[in-house]
Amino acid sequence: GAGARSLILRQILPKFSLAYPNIEVRISEAMPEEAKQLLFKREADFLISGDGSFSDTDDFTIEIIKAIPMMIFVRKDHPLVHKELDFLSLIKFPLVTASYFSPNHHFIKKLSKLSKQDIKLSPKIVCSDYMALKNIVLNSDSWLVSPSLDMFMESDLNDGQLVPLHLEKIELKNNISAIELTDRSRSPAAQIFMDMCKSHFDEMVL
């Protein structure tokens, strides 16, 4: 996914390839349903992704690498800025995001429980390019769910043009995880890569 690509692969993959030049690596980016099929067909050893779209089945083993705080961003003159914010007001505006929210995503379940109604939240735009998402949010009343922008390597993302909105009683997080088929053992190379990912996040201030 885009979050894993920006937060992990751009830092870890170069280090891994330099340390282990004889190991062949193939990286694919896929939406949740496509990613599941890559695992089922044994075309991928593991996924690095948020766990929300994979936690409703016993087909997969999920190992959390790091729980990443997520934030809601809008343009500075969005209608909800400087107002008391509640989620039902927010979802009247279009959501843009780098990841698809499955109906069983734990974020959706939490919102439904809190609001005591069945929340259906479908992004209007799903795009893995955070700069494209930023430009959409700057030119519309859309809102973006993203990790803190200072976590990304792209300095243009964190230039102060987008501002965070804070929801009371709702803690947003994305469990960046290693996701594998339940009956598949992890290779030594995969374990080394996971250990490097964990070390990377241990060095970050979240």
CSV table of C-alpha atoms in Angstrom, one decimal:
chain,number,residue,atom,x,y,z
A,1,GLY,CA,0.0,0.0,0.0
A,2,ALA,CA,1.0,3.6,-0.3
A,3,GLY,CA,1.5,4.1,3.4
A,4,ALA,CA,3.8,1.1,3.6
A,5,ARG,CA,5.6,2.3,0.5
A,6,SER,CA,6.3,5.8,1.8
A,7,LEU,CA,7.0,4.9,5.4
A,8,ILE,CA,8.9,1.6,5.0
A,9,LEU,CA,10.0,0.7,1.5
A,10,ARG,CA,11.8,3.9,0.6
A,11,GLN,CA,13.9,3.6,3.7
A,12,ILE,CA,14.3,-0.2,4.2
A,13,LEU,CA,14.5,-1.6,0.7
A,14,PRO,CA,17.8,0.3,-0.2
A,15,LYS,CA,19.4,-0.9,3.1
A,16,PHE,CA,18.2,-4.4,2.6
A,17,SER,CA,19.4,-4.7,-1.0
A,18,LEU,CA,22.9,-3.3,0.0
A,19,ALA,CA,23.2,-5.7,2.9
A,20,TYR,CA,21.9,-8.8,1.0
A,21,PRO,CA,22.7,-8.2,-2.7
A,22,ASN,CA,22.2,-11.9,-3.7
A,23,ILE,CA,18.5,-12.0,-2.5
A,24,GLU,CA,16.0,-11.3,-5.3
A,25,VAL,CA,13.2,-8.9,-4.3
A,26,ARG,CA,9.9,-8.3,-6.2
A,27,ILE,CA,7.6,-5.5,-4.9
A,28,SER,CA,4.0,-5.2,-6.0
A,29,GLU,CA,1.4,-2.6,-4.9
A,30,ALA,CA,-2.2,-3.8,-4.8
A,31,MET,CA,-5.5,-3.1,-3.3
A,32,PRO,CA,-6.7,-5.4,-0.5
A,33,GLU,CA,-8.6,-7.9,-2.6
A,34,GLU,CA,-5.9,-8.1,-5.2
A,35,ALA,CA,-3.3,-8.5,-2.4
A,36,LYS,CA,-5.2,-11.4,-0.9
A,37,GLN,CA,-5.2,-13.2,-4.2
A,38,LEU,CA,-1.4,-12.7,-4.5
A,39,LEU,CA,-1.1,-14.5,-1.2
A,40,PHE,CA,-3.6,-17.3,-2.1
A,41,LYS,CA,-1.8,-17.9,-5.4
A,42,ARG,CA,1.6,-18.0,-3.7
A,43,GLU,CA,2.7,-15.1,-5.9
A,44,ALA,CA,3.7,-13.1,-2.8
A,45,ASP,CA,5.5,-14.3,0.3
A,46,PHE,CA,3.9,-11.6,2.5
A,47,LEU,CA,2.2,-8.2,2.5
A,48,ILE,CA,3.1,-5.1,4.4
A,49,SER,CA,-0.1,-3.2,4.9
A,50,GLY,CA,-2.6,-1.9,7.5
A,51,ASP,CA,-4.4,-4.8,9.0
A,52,GLY,CA,-8.0,-3.3,8.8
A,53,SER,CA,-9.0,-5.2,5.6
A,54,PHE,CA,-7.5,-8.5,6.6
A,55,SER,CA,-8.6,-9.0,10.3
A,56,ASP,CA,-12.0,-10.5,9.6
A,57,THR,CA,-10.7,-13.9,8.4
A,58,ASP,CA,-8.6,-16.8,9.7
A,59,ASP,CA,-6.9,-17.2,6.4
A,60,PHE,CA,-4.1,-14.9,7.4
A,61,THR,CA,-1.6,-14.5,10.2
A,62,ILE,CA,-1.1,-10.8,11.1
A,63,GLU,CA,2.0,-9.6,12.9
A,64,ILE,CA,1.8,-5.9,13.8
A,65,ILE,CA,5.1,-4.1,13.0
A,66,LYS,CA,4.0,-0.7,14.3
A,67,ALA,CA,0.7,1.1,15.2
A,68,ILE,CA,0.9,4.4,13.3
A,69,PRO,CA,-1.2,7.3,14.5
A,70,MET,CA,-3.5,8.6,11.8
A,71,MET,CA,-4.8,12.1,11.3
A,72,ILE,CA,-7.5,13.9,9.4
A,73,PHE,CA,-6.3,16.7,7.1
A,74,VAL,CA,-8.2,19.5,5.3
A,75,ARG,CA,-7.4,22.8,3.6
A,76,LYS,CA,-7.1,25.8,5.9
A,77,ASP,CA,-10.4,27.3,4.9
A,78,HIS,CA,-12.4,24.1,5.0
A,79,PRO,CA,-16.0,24.7,6.4
A,80,LEU,CA,-15.2,22.5,9.5
A,81,VAL,CA,-12.1,24.3,10.6
A,82,HIS,CA,-12.5,26.1,13.9
A,83,LYS,CA,-15.8,24.4,14.6
A,84,GLU,CA,-16.7,21.7,17.1
A,85,LEU,CA,-16.2,18.6,15.1
A,86,ASP,CA,-18.2,15.4,15.1
A,87,PHE,CA,-17.9,12.5,12.8
A,88,LEU,CA,-21.4,12.7,11.4
A,89,SER,CA,-20.6,16.2,10.2
A,90,LEU,CA,-17.3,15.1,8.7
A,91,ILE,CA,-18.7,12.3,6.6
A,92,LYS,CA,-21.0,14.7,4.8
A,93,PHE,CA,-17.8,15.7,2.9
A,94,PRO,CA,-15.9,13.5,0.5
A,95,LEU,CA,-13.1,11.3,1.8
A,96,VAL,CA,-9.9,10.8,-0.2
A,97,THR,CA,-7.4,8.3,0.9
A,98,ALA,CA,-4.5,6.1,-0.1
A,99,SER,CA,-6.2,2.9,1.0
A,100,TYR,CA,-9.5,1.3,0.6
A,101,PHE,CA,-11.7,0.9,3.7
A,102,SER,CA,-13.4,-2.5,3.7
A,103,PRO,CA,-16.8,-2.7,5.3
A,104,ASN,CA,-15.2,-4.8,8.1
A,105,HIS,CA,-12.4,-2.4,8.7
A,106,HIS,CA,-11.9,-1.9,12.5
A,107,PHE,CA,-12.1,1.9,12.0
A,108,ILE,CA,-15.6,1.6,10.5
A,109,LYS,CA,-16.7,-0.8,13.3
A,110,LYS,CA,-15.4,1.7,15.9
A,111,LEU,CA,-17.3,4.6,14.3
A,112,SER,CA,-20.5,2.5,14.1
A,113,LYS,CA,-20.3,1.6,17.7
A,114,LEU,CA,-19.6,5.1,18.9
A,115,SER,CA,-22.4,6.6,16.8
A,116,LYS,CA,-24.8,3.7,17.5
A,117,GLN,CA,-25.7,3.4,13.9
A,118,ASP,CA,-24.4,1.5,10.9
A,119,ILE,CA,-21.7,3.7,9.3
A,120,LYS,CA,-20.9,3.2,5.7
A,121,LEU,CA,-17.8,5.0,4.6
A,122,SER,CA,-16.5,4.7,1.1
A,123,PRO,CA,-13.7,7.0,-0.2
A,124,LYS,CA,-14.6,9.1,-3.2
A,125,ILE,CA,-11.0,8.8,-4.4
A,126,VAL,CA,-8.4,6.1,-3.6
A,127,CYS,CA,-5.0,7.0,-4.9
A,128,SER,CA,-1.5,5.9,-3.8
A,129,ASP,CA,0.1,9.2,-4.7
A,130,TYR,CA,-0.1,11.4,-1.6
A,131,MET,CA,0.9,14.6,-3.5
A,132,ALA,CA,-2.1,14.0,-5.8
A,133,LEU,CA,-4.3,13.6,-2.7
A,134,LYS,CA,-3.0,16.7,-1.2
A,135,ASN,CA,-3.8,18.7,-4.3
A,136,ILE,CA,-7.3,17.4,-4.3
A,137,VAL,CA,-7.8,18.4,-0.7
A,138,LEU,CA,-6.4,21.8,-1.3
A,139,ASN,CA,-8.9,22.5,-4.1
A,140,SER,CA,-12.0,21.0,-2.6
A,141,ASP,CA,-13.9,20.3,0.6
A,142,SER,CA,-12.5,16.8,0.7
A,143,TRP,CA,-10.7,15.4,3.8
A,144,LEU,CA,-7.7,13.1,3.9
A,145,VAL,CA,-6.9,10.3,6.4
A,146,SER,CA,-3.1,10.0,6.6
A,147,PRO,CA,-0.2,9.5,9.0
A,148,SER,CA,1.4,12.7,10.3
A,149,LEU,CA,2.8,14.4,7.2
A,150,ASP,CA,6.2,14.9,8.8
A,151,MET,CA,6.7,11.1,8.7
A,152,PHE,CA,7.0,11.2,4.9
A,153,MET,CA,10.1,11.9,2.9
A,154,GLU,CA,8.3,14.3,0.6
A,155,SER,CA,8.9,17.7,2.2
A,156,ASP,CA,6.3,19.3,-0.1
A,157,LEU,CA,3.6,17.3,1.8
A,158,ASN,CA,4.4,19.0,5.1
A,159,ASP,CA,4.4,22.6,4.1
A,160,GLY,CA,1.6,23.8,6.3
A,161,GLN,CA,-1.0,24.0,3.6
A,162,LEU,CA,-3.1,21.2,5.1
A,163,VAL,CA,-4.3,21.4,8.7
A,164,PRO,CA,-5.4,18.6,11.0
A,165,LEU,CA,-8.9,18.2,12.4
A,166,HIS,CA,-9.3,16.5,15.8
A,167,LEU,CA,-12.2,14.1,16.6
A,168,GLU,CA,-13.2,13.7,20.2
A,169,LYS,CA,-13.3,10.1,21.6
A,170,ILE,CA,-11.8,8.6,18.4
A,171,GLU,CA,-8.2,7.5,18.3
A,172,LEU,CA,-7.2,6.9,14.7
A,173,LYS,CA,-4.4,4.5,14.0
A,174,ASN,CA,-3.2,2.1,11.3
A,175,ASN,CA,-1.5,-1.1,12.4
A,176,ILE,CA,1.3,-1.5,9.8
A,177,SER,CA,1.6,-5.3,9.7
A,178,ALA,CA,3.2,-8.2,8.1
A,179,ILE,CA,0.3,-10.4,6.6
A,180,GLU,CA,0.9,-14.0,5.5
A,181,LEU,CA,-1.1,-17.1,4.8
A,182,THR,CA,-1.8,-18.9,8.0
A,183,ASP,CA,-0.3,-22.2,6.8
A,184,ARG,CA,2.9,-20.7,5.2
A,185,SER,CA,6.2,-20.5,7.1
A,186,ARG,CA,8.3,-17.3,6.9
A,187,SER,CA,11.5,-17.5,5.0
A,188,PRO,CA,14.8,-16.4,6.7
A,189,ALA,CA,15.1,-13.5,4.2
A,190,ALA,CA,11.5,-12.3,5.0
A,191,GLN,CA,12.3,-12.4,8.7
A,192,ILE,CA,15.4,-10.3,8.2
A,193,PHE,CA,13.3,-7.7,6.3
A,194,MET,CA,10.7,-7.7,9.1
A,195,ASP,CA,13.4,-7.1,11.7
A,196,MET,CA,14.8,-4.2,9.7
A,197,CYS,CA,11.3,-2.7,9.5
A,198,LYS,CA,10.8,-3.0,13.2
A,199,SER,CA,14.2,-1.4,13.9
A,200,HIS,CA,13.3,1.4,11.5
A,201,PHE,CA,10.1,2.3,13.4
A,202,ASP,CA,11.8,1.9,16.8
A,203,GLU,CA,14.1,4.8,15.8
A,204,MET,CA,11.2,7.0,14.8
A,205,VAL,CA,9.4,9.4,17.1
A,206,LEU,CA,5.7,8.9,16.6
